[in-house]
């Protein structure tokens, strides 16, 4: 899935996963007028005896102007400008060099579930970022994120396997989602221990799909442990308010 399209008014945000309007801002630009105005201010300051001593005045001015010229000097060839796109709904940004998105480095990984808690979102985004360089590190981070989700859902004690089993027995995870969580746990265990890592996305489409599936699995667990209970509680609050308004 492609999340970003350069200078489009809307695209799928790589942070929130929503097809959203984007505000574009050019970061580097070649502006003679701006440099001229800054130079005039510096020349004025250089003439003020209380700010710069006579001996250092000309040296400070020439050195500062040199640095400014370097700062404002931008390659003129097309595709070398830096841009920021701000997502209107979530407020996150993506950084672009020409038509190539530099940040976030998402690769093919899907965005996190909208209801994922902030601390878990950070782990998820970190896993997405390191995926191109280290699938093994990505899988280990997703396992940590799975632990965090269980803590958020109230299953804090015991091994990860025990906590998953208990969440399943308590009805927080249905049988299908429990199996997905177990697969993620096992993959994370293999990635975190000193043993041969048997999944190599560079070796074929099948292995790449295995890694990408782990992200999907975590999103499914988030839906079951976090999003559904949240929606249920919101519905209960709305119904309770409606009943109080209408009376017995």
Coordinates of N, CA and C in Angstrom, one line a residue:
X1 N 0.8 -1.2 0.0 CA 0.0 0.0 0.0 C 0.9 1.2 0.0
X2 N 0.5 2.2 -0.8 CA 1.3 3.5 -0.9 C 0.6 4.5 0.0
X3 N 1.3 5.1 1.0 CA 0.7 6.0 1.9 C 0.9 7.5 1.5
X4 N 2.0 7.8 0.8 CA 2.2 9.2 0.5 C 2.3 9.4 -1.0
X5 N 1.8 10.6 -1.4 CA 2.0 11.0 -2.8 C 2.4 12.5 -2.8
X6 N 3.5 12.8 -3.4 CA 4.1 14.1 -3.2 C 3.2 15.2 -3.7
X7 N 3.0 16.2 -2.9 CA 2.3 17.4 -3.2 C 0.8 17.2 -3.5
X8 N 0.3 16.1 -3.2 CA -1.1 15.8 -3.4 C -1.9 16.5 -2.2
X9 N -3.0 17.1 -2.5 CA -3.8 17.7 -1.5 C -4.3 16.8 -0.4
X10 N -4.4 15.5 -0.8 CA -4.8 14.5 0.1 C -4.2 13.2 -0.2
X11 N -3.8 12.4 0.8 CA -3.3 11.0 0.6 C -3.5 10.3 1.9
X12 N -3.2 9.0 1.9 CA -3.3 8.2 3.1 C -2.2 8.6 4.0
X13 N -2.5 9.2 5.2 CA -1.4 9.6 6.1 C -0.7 8.4 6.6
X14 N 0.7 8.4 6.6 CA 1.4 7.3 7.1 C 1.4 7.1 8.6
X15 N 0.9 8.1 9.3 CA 0.8 8.0 10.7 C -0.5 7.6 11.2
X16 N -1.6 8.1 10.7 CA -2.9 7.8 11.2 C -3.7 6.8 10.3
X17 N -3.2 6.6 9.1 CA -3.8 5.7 8.1 C -5.1 6.2 7.5
X18 N -5.4 7.5 7.6 CA -6.6 8.0 7.1 C -6.4 8.8 5.8
X19 N -7.3 8.6 4.8 CA -7.2 9.4 3.6 C -7.6 10.9 4.0
X20 N -6.6 11.7 4.1 CA -6.8 13.0 4.7 C -6.1 14.2 3.9
X21 N -6.7 15.4 4.1 CA -6.1 16.6 3.5 C -4.7 16.8 4.1
X22 N -3.8 17.3 3.3 CA -2.4 17.6 3.8 C -2.1 19.1 3.4
X23 N -1.4 19.7 4.4 CA -0.9 21.1 4.1 C 0.6 21.0 3.8
X24 N 1.1 21.5 2.7 CA 2.5 21.4 2.3 C 3.2 22.7 2.6
X25 N 4.5 22.5 3.1 CA 5.3 23.6 3.4 C 6.7 23.3 2.9
X26 N 7.3 24.3 2.1 CA 8.7 24.1 1.6 C 9.7 24.6 2.7
X27 N 10.6 23.7 3.1 CA 11.5 24.1 4.2 C 12.7 24.8 3.7
X28 N 13.3 24.4 2.6 CA 14.5 25.0 2.1 C 14.2 25.8 0.9
X29 N 14.6 27.1 0.8 CA 14.3 27.9 -0.3 C 15.4 28.9 -0.6
X30 N 15.6 29.3 -1.8 CA 16.6 30.3 -2.1 C 15.9 31.7 -2.2
X31 N 16.1 32.5 -1.2 CA 15.4 33.8 -1.2 C 16.4 34.9 -1.0
X32 N 16.7 35.6 -2.1 CA 17.6 36.7 -2.1 C 17.1 37.8 -1.2
X33 N 15.8 38.0 -1.2 CA 15.2 39.1 -0.4 C 15.4 38.8 1.1
X34 N 15.1 37.6 1.5 CA 15.3 37.2 2.9 C 16.7 37.4 3.3
X35 N 17.7 37.0 2.5 CA 19.1 37.1 2.9 C 19.5 38.6 3.0
X36 N 19.0 39.4 2.1 CA 19.3 40.8 2.1 C 18.8 41.5 3.3
X37 N 17.6 41.1 3.8 CA 17.0 41.7 5.0 C 17.8 41.4 6.2
X38 N 18.2 40.1 6.3 CA 19.0 39.6 7.4 C 20.3 40.3 7.4
X39 N 20.9 40.5 6.2 CA 22.2 41.2 6.1 C 22.1 42.6 6.6
X40 N 21.1 43.3 6.3 CA 20.9 44.7 6.7 C 20.8 44.8 8.2
X41 N 20.1 43.8 8.8 CA 20.0 43.9 10.3 C 21.4 43.6 10.9
X42 N 22.1 42.7 10.4 CA 23.5 42.4 10.9 C 24.4 43.5 10.8
X43 N 24.3 44.2 9.6 CA 25.2 45.4 9.4 C 24.9 46.5 10.4
X44 N 23.6 46.6 10.7 CA 23.2 47.7 11.7 C 23.7 47.3 13.1
X45 N 23.6 46.0 13.4 CA 24.1 45.6 14.7 C 25.6 45.7 14.8
X46 N 26.3 45.5 13.7 CA 27.7 45.6 13.8 C 28.2 47.0 14.0
X47 N 27.4 48.0 13.7 CA 27.8 49.4 13.9 C 27.5 49.8 15.4
X48 N 26.9 49.0 16.2 CA 26.6 49.4 17.6 C 27.7 49.0 18.5
X49 N 28.4 50.0 19.0 CA 29.6 49.7 19.8 C 29.3 48.8 21.0
X50 N 28.1 48.9 21.6 CA 27.8 48.2 22.8 C 27.6 46.7 22.6
X51 N 27.4 46.4 21.3 CA 27.1 45.0 21.0 C 28.4 44.2 20.6
X52 N 29.2 44.9 19.6 CA 30.4 44.3 19.1 C 31.6 45.2 19.4
X53 N 32.7 44.7 19.9 CA 33.9 45.5 20.0 C 34.5 45.8 18.6
X54 N 35.2 46.9 18.5 CA 35.8 47.4 17.2 C 36.6 46.3 16.6
X55 N 37.4 45.6 17.3 CA 38.3 44.6 16.7 C 37.6 43.5 16.1
X56 N 36.5 43.0 16.7 CA 35.8 41.8 16.3 C 34.6 42.1 15.3
X57 N 34.3 43.4 15.1 CA 33.1 43.8 14.4 C 33.1 43.2 13.0
X58 N 34.1 43.5 12.2 CA 34.1 43.1 10.8 C 34.2 41.6 10.7
X59 N 35.0 41.0 11.6 CA 35.1 39.5 11.5 C 33.8 38.8 11.8
X60 N 33.1 39.3 12.8 CA 31.8 38.7 13.1 C 30.8 38.8 12.0
X61 N 30.8 40.0 11.4 CA 29.9 40.3 10.3 C 30.2 39.4 9.1
X62 N 31.4 39.3 8.7 CA 31.8 38.5 7.5 C 31.5 37.0 7.8
X63 N 31.8 36.5 9.0 CA 31.6 35.1 9.3 C 30.1 34.8 9.3
X64 N 29.3 35.7 9.9 CA 27.9 35.4 10.0 C 27.3 35.4 8.6
X65 N 27.7 36.4 7.8 CA 27.1 36.4 6.4 C 27.5 35.2 5.6
X66 N 28.7 34.7 5.8 CA 29.1 33.5 5.1 C 28.2 32.3 5.5
X67 N 28.0 32.2 6.8 CA 27.1 31.1 7.3 C 25.7 31.2 6.8
X68 N 25.2 32.5 6.7 CA 23.9 32.7 6.2 C 23.8 32.3 4.7
X69 N 24.8 32.7 4.0 CA 24.7 32.3 2.5 C 24.7 30.8 2.4
X70 N 25.5 30.1 3.2 CA 25.5 28.6 3.1 C 24.1 28.1 3.5
X71 N 23.5 28.7 4.6 CA 22.2 28.2 5.0 C 21.1 28.4 4.0
X72 N 21.2 29.5 3.3 CA 20.2 29.8 2.3 C 20.5 29.2 0.9
X73 N 21.7 28.6 0.7 CA 22.1 28.1 -0.5 C 21.4 26.7 -0.7
X74 N 20.6 26.6 -1.6 CA 19.8 25.3 -1.9 C 20.1 24.9 -3.3
X75 N 20.4 23.6 -3.5 CA 20.6 23.1 -4.9 C 19.4 23.4 -5.8
X76 N 19.7 23.9 -6.9 CA 18.6 24.4 -7.8 C 18.0 23.3 -8.6
X77 N 18.7 22.1 -8.7 CA 18.1 21.1 -9.5 C 16.8 20.5 -8.9
X78 N 15.9 20.1 -9.8 CA 14.6 19.7 -9.3 C 14.7 18.4 -8.5
X79 N 13.9 18.3 -7.5 CA 13.9 17.1 -6.6 C 14.8 17.2 -5.4
X80 N 15.4 18.4 -5.2 CA 16.3 18.5 -4.0 C 15.7 19.4 -2.9
X81 N 14.5 19.8 -3.0 CA 13.9 20.6 -2.0 C 13.3 19.8 -0.9
X82 N 13.4 20.3 0.3 CA 12.8 19.6 1.5 C 11.4 20.2 1.7
X83 N 10.4 19.3 1.9 CA 9.1 19.6 2.1 C 8.5 18.9 3.4
X84 N 7.6 19.6 4.0 CA 6.8 19.0 5.1 C 5.4 18.9 4.7
X85 N 4.7 17.8 4.9 CA 3.3 17.7 4.7 C 2.6 17.5 6.1
X86 N 1.7 18.3 6.5 CA 1.0 18.2 7.8 C -0.4 17.6 7.6
X87 N -0.6 16.5 8.3 CA -1.9 15.9 8.2 C -3.0 16.7 9.0
X88 N -4.0 17.1 8.4 CA -5.0 17.9 9.1 C -5.7 17.2 10.2
X89 N -6.2 16.0 10.0 CA -6.9 15.3 11.1 C -6.0 15.0 12.3
X90 N -4.8 14.4 12.1 CA -4.0 14.0 13.3 C -2.9 14.9 13.6
X91 N -2.5 15.9 12.8 CA -1.5 16.8 13.1 C -0.1 16.3 13.0
X92 N 0.1 15.1 12.5 CA 1.4 14.5 12.3 C 2.0 15.0 11.0
X93 N 3.3 14.9 10.9 CA 3.9 15.4 9.6 C 4.7 14.3 9.0
X94 N 4.9 14.4 7.7 CA 5.9 13.6 6.9 C 6.9 14.5 6.3
X95 N 8.1 14.1 6.2 CA 9.2 14.9 5.6 C 9.6 14.3 4.3
X96 N 9.8 15.2 3.3 CA 10.0 14.8 1.9 C 11.2 15.4 1.3
X97 N 12.0 14.7 0.6 CA 13.1 15.2 -0.2 C 12.7 15.1 -1.6
X98 N 12.3 16.2 -2.3 CA 11.7 16.0 -3.6 C 10.4 15.2 -3.5
X99 N 10.4 14.2 -4.3 CA 9.2 13.3 -4.4 C 9.3 12.1 -3.5
X100 N 10.4 12.0 -2.7 CA 10.7 10.8 -1.9 C 10.4 11.1 -0.4
X101 N 9.6 10.3 0.2 CA 9.3 10.5 1.7 C 10.4 10.0 2.5
X102 N 11.0 10.8 3.3 CA 12.1 10.4 4.2 C 11.6 10.0 5.5
X103 N 10.6 10.6 6.0 CA 10.0 10.2 7.4 C 8.5 10.3 7.3
X104 N 7.8 9.4 8.0 CA 8.4 8.2 8.6 C 8.7 7.1 7.6
X105 N 9.7 6.3 8.0 CA 10.1 5.2 7.1 C 9.2 4.0 7.3
X106 N 8.1 4.0 6.6 CA 7.1 3.0 6.9 C 7.2 1.7 6.1
X107 N 7.9 1.8 4.9 CA 8.0 0.7 4.1 C 6.5 0.3 3.7
X108 N 6.3 -1.0 3.7 CA 4.9 -1.5 3.4 C 4.0 -1.8 4.6
X109 N 4.6 -1.5 5.8 CA 3.8 -1.9 7.0 C 2.6 -1.0 7.1
X110 N 1.5 -1.6 7.6 CA 0.2 -0.8 7.7 C 0.3 0.2 8.9
X111 N -0.5 1.2 8.9 CA -0.5 2.2 10.0 C -1.1 1.5 11.3
X112 N -0.8 2.1 12.5 CA -1.4 1.5 13.7 C -2.9 1.7 13.8
X113 N -3.5 0.9 14.6 CA -5.0 1.0 14.8 C -5.2 2.4 15.4
X114 N -6.3 3.1 15.0 CA -6.6 4.4 15.5 C -6.7 4.5 17.0
X115 N -7.2 3.4 17.6 CA -7.4 3.4 19.1 C -6.3 2.9 19.9
X116 N -5.1 2.7 19.3 CA -4.0 2.1 20.0 C -3.5 3.2 21.0
X117 N -3.2 2.8 22.3 CA -2.8 3.8 23.3 C -1.5 4.5 22.8
X118 N -1.2 5.7 23.3 CA -0.1 6.5 22.8 C 1.3 5.7 23.0
X119 N 1.5 5.1 24.1 CA 2.8 4.4 24.4 C 2.9 3.3 23.4
X120 N 1.9 2.6 23.1 CA 1.9 1.4 22.2 C 2.1 1.9 20.8
X121 N 1.5 3.1 20.5 CA 1.7 3.6 19.2 C 3.2 3.9 18.9
X122 N 3.9 4.5 19.9 CA 5.3 4.8 19.7 C 6.1 3.5 19.4
X123 N 5.8 2.4 20.1 CA 6.5 1.1 19.8 C 6.1 0.6 18.4
X124 N 4.9 0.8 18.0 CA 4.4 0.3 16.7 C 5.2 1.1 15.6
X125 N 5.2 2.5 15.8 CA 5.9 3.3 14.8 C 7.4 3.0 14.8
X126 N 8.0 2.7 15.9 CA 9.4 2.3 15.9 C 9.6 1.0 15.1
X127 N 8.7 0.1 15.3 CA 8.8 -1.2 14.6 C 8.6 -1.0 13.1
X128 N 7.8 0.0 12.7 CA 7.6 0.3 11.3 C 8.9 0.9 10.7
X129 N 9.5 1.8 11.6 CA 10.7 2.5 11.1 C 11.9 1.6 10.9
X130 N 12.1 0.6 11.8 CA 13.3 -0.2 11.6 C 13.0 -1.4 10.7
X131 N 11.8 -1.6 10.3 CA 11.5 -2.8 9.4 C 12.4 -2.9 8.2
X132 N 12.6 -1.8 7.4 CA 13.5 -2.0 6.2 C 14.9 -2.5 6.6
X133 N 15.4 -2.0 7.7 CA 16.8 -2.3 8.1 C 16.9 -3.6 8.9
X134 N 15.9 -3.9 9.7 CA 16.0 -5.1 10.6 C 14.6 -5.6 10.9
X135 N 14.1 -6.6 10.1 CA 12.9 -7.3 10.4 C 12.9 -7.9 11.7
X136 N 14.0 -8.4 12.2 CA 14.1 -9.1 13.5 C 13.8 -8.1 14.6
X137 N 14.4 -6.9 14.5 CA 14.2 -5.9 15.6 C 12.7 -5.5 15.5
X138 N 12.1 -5.4 14.3 CA 10.7 -5.0 14.2 C 9.8 -6.0 14.9
X139 N 10.1 -7.3 14.7 CA 9.3 -8.4 15.3 C 9.4 -8.3 16.8
X140 N 10.6 -8.1 17.3 CA 10.8 -8.0 18.8 C 10.0 -6.8 19.4
X141 N 10.0 -5.7 18.7 CA 9.3 -4.5 19.1 C 7.8 -4.7 19.2
X142 N 7.3 -5.5 18.2 CA 5.9 -5.8 18.1 C 5.5 -6.7 19.3
X143 N 6.4 -7.6 19.7 CA 6.1 -8.4 20.9 C 6.0 -7.5 22.1
X144 N 6.9 -6.5 22.3 CA 6.8 -5.6 23.4 C 5.5 -4.8 23.4
X145 N 5.1 -4.4 22.2 CA 3.8 -3.7 22.0 C 2.6 -4.6 22.5
X146 N 2.7 -5.9 22.1 CA 1.7 -6.9 22.6 C 1.6 -6.9 24.1
X147 N 2.8 -7.0 24.7 CA 2.8 -6.9 26.2 C 2.1 -5.7 26.7
X148 N 2.4 -4.5 26.1 CA 1.8 -3.3 26.5 C 0.3 -3.3 26.4
X149 N -0.2 -3.9 25.3 CA -1.7 -4.0 25.1 C -2.3 -4.8 26.2
X150 N -1.7 -5.9 26.6 CA -2.3 -6.7 27.7 C -2.3 -5.9 29.0
X151 N -1.3 -5.2 29.2 CA -1.2 -4.4 30.5 C -2.4 -3.3 30.4
X152 N -2.5 -2.7 29.3 CA -3.6 -1.7 29.2 C -5.0 -2.3 29.4
X153 N -5.1 -3.6 29.1 CA -6.4 -4.3 29.2 C -6.5 -4.9 30.6
X154 N -5.5 -4.7 31.5 CA -5.6 -5.2 32.9 C -5.0 -6.6 33.1
X155 N -4.3 -7.1 32.1 CA -3.6 -8.4 32.3 C -2.1 -8.1 32.5
X156 N -1.7 -7.9 33.7 CA -0.4 -7.4 33.9 C 0.6 -8.4 34.5
X157 N 0.1 -9.5 35.1 CA 1.0 -10.4 35.8 C 1.2 -11.7 35.1
X158 N 2.4 -12.3 35.2 CA 2.7 -13.5 34.6 C 3.4 -13.4 33.3
X159 N 3.8 -14.5 32.7 CA 4.5 -14.5 31.4 C 3.5 -14.0 30.4
X160 N 4.1 -13.7 29.2 CA 3.2 -13.2 28.1 C 2.3 -14.3 27.7
X161 N 2.8 -15.5 27.6 CA 1.9 -16.7 27.3 C 0.7 -16.9 28.2
X162 N 1.0 -16.7 29.5 CA 0.0 -16.9 30.6 C -1.0 -15.7 30.5
X163 N -0.5 -14.6 30.2 CA -1.4 -13.4 30.2 C -2.4 -13.5 28.9
X164 N -1.8 -14.0 27.8 CA -2.7 -14.2 26.6 C -3.7 -15.2 26.9
X165 N -3.3 -16.3 27.5 CA -4.3 -17.4 27.8 C -5.3 -16.9 28.8
X166 N -5.0 -16.1 29.8 CA -5.9 -15.6 30.7 C -6.9 -14.6 30.0
X167 N -6.4 -13.8 29.2 CA -7.2 -12.9 28.4 C -8.3 -13.6 27.6
X168 N -7.8 -14.7 27.0 CA -8.7 -15.6 26.2 C -9.8 -16.2 27.1
X169 N -9.4 -16.7 28.2 CA -10.3 -17.4 29.1 C -11.3 -16.4 29.7
X170 N -10.9 -15.1 29.9 CA -11.8 -14.1 30.4 C -12.7 -13.5 29.4
X171 N -12.6 -14.0 28.1 CA -13.4 -13.5 27.1 C -13.0 -12.2 26.4
X172 N -11.8 -11.7 26.7 CA -11.3 -10.5 26.1 C -10.7 -10.8 24.7
X173 N -10.3 -12.0 24.5 CA -9.8 -12.3 23.2 C -10.6 -13.6 22.7
X174 N -11.2 -13.5 21.5 CA -11.9 -14.6 21.0 C -10.8 -15.6 20.4
X175 N -11.3 -16.8 20.0 CA -10.3 -17.9 19.7 C -9.4 -17.4 18.5
X176 N -10.0 -16.8 17.5 CA -9.2 -16.4 16.3 C -8.2 -15.4 16.7
X177 N -8.5 -14.4 17.4 CA -7.6 -13.3 17.8 C -6.5 -13.9 18.7
X178 N -6.9 -14.8 19.6 CA -5.9 -15.4 20.5 C -4.9 -16.1 19.7
X179 N -5.3 -16.8 18.6 CA -4.3 -17.5 17.8 C -3.3 -16.5 17.1
X180 N -3.9 -15.4 16.6 CA -3.0 -14.4 16.0 C -2.0 -13.8 17.0
X181 N -2.5 -13.6 18.2 CA -1.6 -13.1 19.3 C -0.5 -14.1 19.6
X182 N -0.9 -15.3 19.7 CA 0.1 -16.4 19.9 C 1.2 -16.4 18.8
X183 N 0.8 -16.3 17.6 CA 1.7 -16.3 16.5 C 2.7 -15.1 16.6
X184 N 2.1 -13.9 17.0 CA 3.0 -12.8 17.2 C 3.9 -13.0 18.3
X185 N 3.5 -13.6 19.4 CA 4.3 -13.8 20.6 C 5.5 -14.7 20.2
X186 N 5.2 -15.8 19.5 CA 6.2 -16.8 19.1 C 7.3 -16.1 18.1
X187 N 6.8 -15.3 17.2 CA 7.7 -14.7 16.3 C 8.6 -13.7 17.1
X188 N 8.0 -12.9 18.0 CA 8.7 -12.0 18.8 C 9.8 -12.7 19.7
X189 N 9.4 -13.9 20.2 CA 10.3 -14.7 21.0 C 11.5 -15.1 20.2
X190 N 11.3 -15.6 19.0 CA 12.4 -16.0 18.1 C 13.3 -14.8 17.8
X191 N 12.7 -13.7 17.6 CA 13.5 -12.5 17.2 C 14.3 -12.0 18.4
X192 N 13.9 -12.2 19.6 CA 14.5 -11.6 20.8 C 15.6 -12.5 21.4
X193 N 15.7 -13.8 21.0 CA 16.6 -14.7 21.6 C 17.8 -15.0 20.6
X194 N 18.8 -15.5 21.2 CA 20.0 -15.8 20.5 C 19.9 -17.1 19.7
X195 N 19.3 -17.1 18.6 CA 19.0 -18.3 17.8 C 18.9 -17.8 16.3
X196 N 19.0 -18.7 15.4 CA 18.9 -18.3 14.0 C 17.5 -17.7 13.7
X197 N 17.5 -16.5 13.1 CA 16.3 -15.8 12.7 C 15.9 -16.4 11.3
X198 N 14.8 -17.1 11.2 CA 14.5 -17.8 10.0 C 13.6 -17.1 9.0
X199 N 13.2 -15.8 9.4 CA 12.4 -15.1 8.4 C 13.3 -14.0 7.8
X200 N 13.4 -14.0 6.5 CA 14.2 -13.0 5.8 C 13.4 -12.4 4.7
X201 N 12.9 -11.2 4.9 CA 12.0 -10.6 3.8 C 12.7 -10.4 2.5
X202 N 14.1 -10.4 2.5 CA 14.8 -10.2 1.2 C 14.8 -11.4 0.4
X203 N 14.4 -12.5 0.9 CA 14.4 -13.8 0.2 C 13.2 -14.2 -0.6
X204 N 12.1 -13.4 -0.4 CA 10.9 -13.7 -1.2 C 9.7 -13.1 -0.6
X205 N 8.6 -13.1 -1.5 CA 7.4 -12.5 -1.1 C 6.7 -13.1 0.1
X206 N 6.9 -14.5 0.2 CA 6.2 -15.2 1.3 C 6.7 -14.7 2.7
X207 N 8.1 -14.5 2.8 CA 8.6 -14.1 4.1 C 8.3 -12.6 4.3
X208 N 8.2 -11.8 3.3 CA 7.8 -10.4 3.5 C 6.4 -10.4 4.1
X209 N 5.5 -11.2 3.5 CA 4.1 -11.2 4.0 C 4.0 -11.7 5.4
X210 N 4.9 -12.6 5.8 CA 4.9 -13.0 7.2 C 5.2 -11.8 8.2
X211 N 6.2 -11.1 7.8 CA 6.6 -9.9 8.7 C 5.4 -8.9 8.7
X212 N 4.9 -8.6 7.5 CA 3.8 -7.6 7.5 C 2.6 -8.1 8.2
X213 N 2.4 -9.4 8.2 CA 1.2 -10.0 8.9 C 1.3 -9.7 10.4
X214 N 2.5 -9.6 11.0 CA 2.6 -9.4 12.4 C 2.0 -8.0 12.8
X215 N 2.2 -7.0 11.9 CA 1.6 -5.7 12.2 C 0.1 -5.8 12.2
X216 N -0.4 -6.6 11.2 CA -1.9 -6.8 11.1 C -2.4 -7.5 12.4
X217 N -1.6 -8.5 12.8 CA -2.0 -9.2 14.0 C -2.1 -8.3 15.2
X218 N -1.2 -7.4 15.4 CA -1.2 -6.5 16.5 C -2.4 -5.5 16.4
X219 N -2.7 -5.1 15.2 CA -3.9 -4.2 15.0 C -5.2 -5.0 15.4
X220 N -5.2 -6.3 15.0 CA -6.4 -7.1 15.4 C -6.5 -7.2 16.9
X221 N -5.4 -7.4 17.6 CA -5.5 -7.5 19.0 C -5.9 -6.2 19.6
X222 N -5.4 -5.1 19.1 CA -5.8 -3.8 19.5 C -7.3 -3.6 19.4
X223 N -7.9 -4.0 18.3 CA -9.3 -3.9 18.1 C -10.1 -4.7 19.1
X224 N -9.6 -5.9 19.4 CA -10.3 -6.8 20.4 C -10.2 -6.3 21.8
X225 N -8.9 -5.9 22.2 CA -8.7 -5.6 23.6 C -9.0 -4.2 24.0
X226 N -8.9 -3.2 23.0 CA -9.0 -1.8 23.3 C -10.2 -1.2 22.7
X227 N -10.3 -1.3 21.3 CA -11.3 -0.6 20.6 C -12.7 -1.0 20.9
X228 N -13.0 -2.4 20.9 CA -14.3 -2.9 21.2 C -14.8 -2.5 22.6
X229 N -14.0 -2.8 23.6 CA -14.5 -2.3 24.9 C -14.7 -0.8 25.0
X230 N -13.9 0.0 24.3 CA -14.1 1.4 24.4 C -15.4 1.8 23.7
X231 N -15.7 1.2 22.6 CA -17.0 1.5 21.9 C -18.2 1.0 22.7
X232 N -18.0 -0.1 23.4 CA -19.1 -0.6 24.2 C -19.4 0.3 25.4
X233 N -18.3 0.8 26.0 CA -18.5 1.7 27.1 C -19.1 3.0 26.7
X234 N -18.7 3.5 25.5 CA -19.3 4.8 25.0 C -20.8 4.6 24.7
X235 N -21.2 3.4 24.2 CA -22.6 3.1 23.9 C -23.4 3.0 25.2
X236 N -22.8 2.4 26.2 CA -23.5 2.3 27.5 C -23.7 3.7 28.1
X237 N -22.7 4.5 28.0 CA -22.9 5.9 28.6 C -24.0 6.6 27.8
X238 N -24.0 6.5 26.5 CA -25.1 7.2 25.8 C -26.5 6.7 26.1
X239 N -26.6 5.3 26.2 CA -27.9 4.7 26.6 C -28.3 5.1 28.0
X240 N -27.3 5.2 28.9 CA -27.7 5.6 30.3 C -28.1 7.0 30.3
X241 N -27.5 7.9 29.6 CA -27.9 9.3 29.5 C -29.3 9.4 28.9
X242 N -29.6 8.7 27.9 CA -30.9 8.7 27.2 C -32.0 8.2 28.2
X243 N -31.7 7.2 28.9 CA -32.7 6.6 29.9 C -33.0 7.6 31.0
X244 N -31.9 8.3 31.5 CA -32.1 9.3 32.5 C -33.0 10.5 32.0
X245 N -32.8 10.8 30.8 CA -33.6 11.9 30.2 C -35.0 11.6 30.1
X246 N -35.3 10.3 29.7 CA -36.7 9.9 29.4 C -37.4 9.5 30.7
X247 N -36.6 9.1 31.7 CA -37.2 8.7 32.9 C -37.7 7.3 32.9
X248 N -38.3 6.8 34.0 CA -38.7 5.4 34.1 C -39.9 5.1 33.1

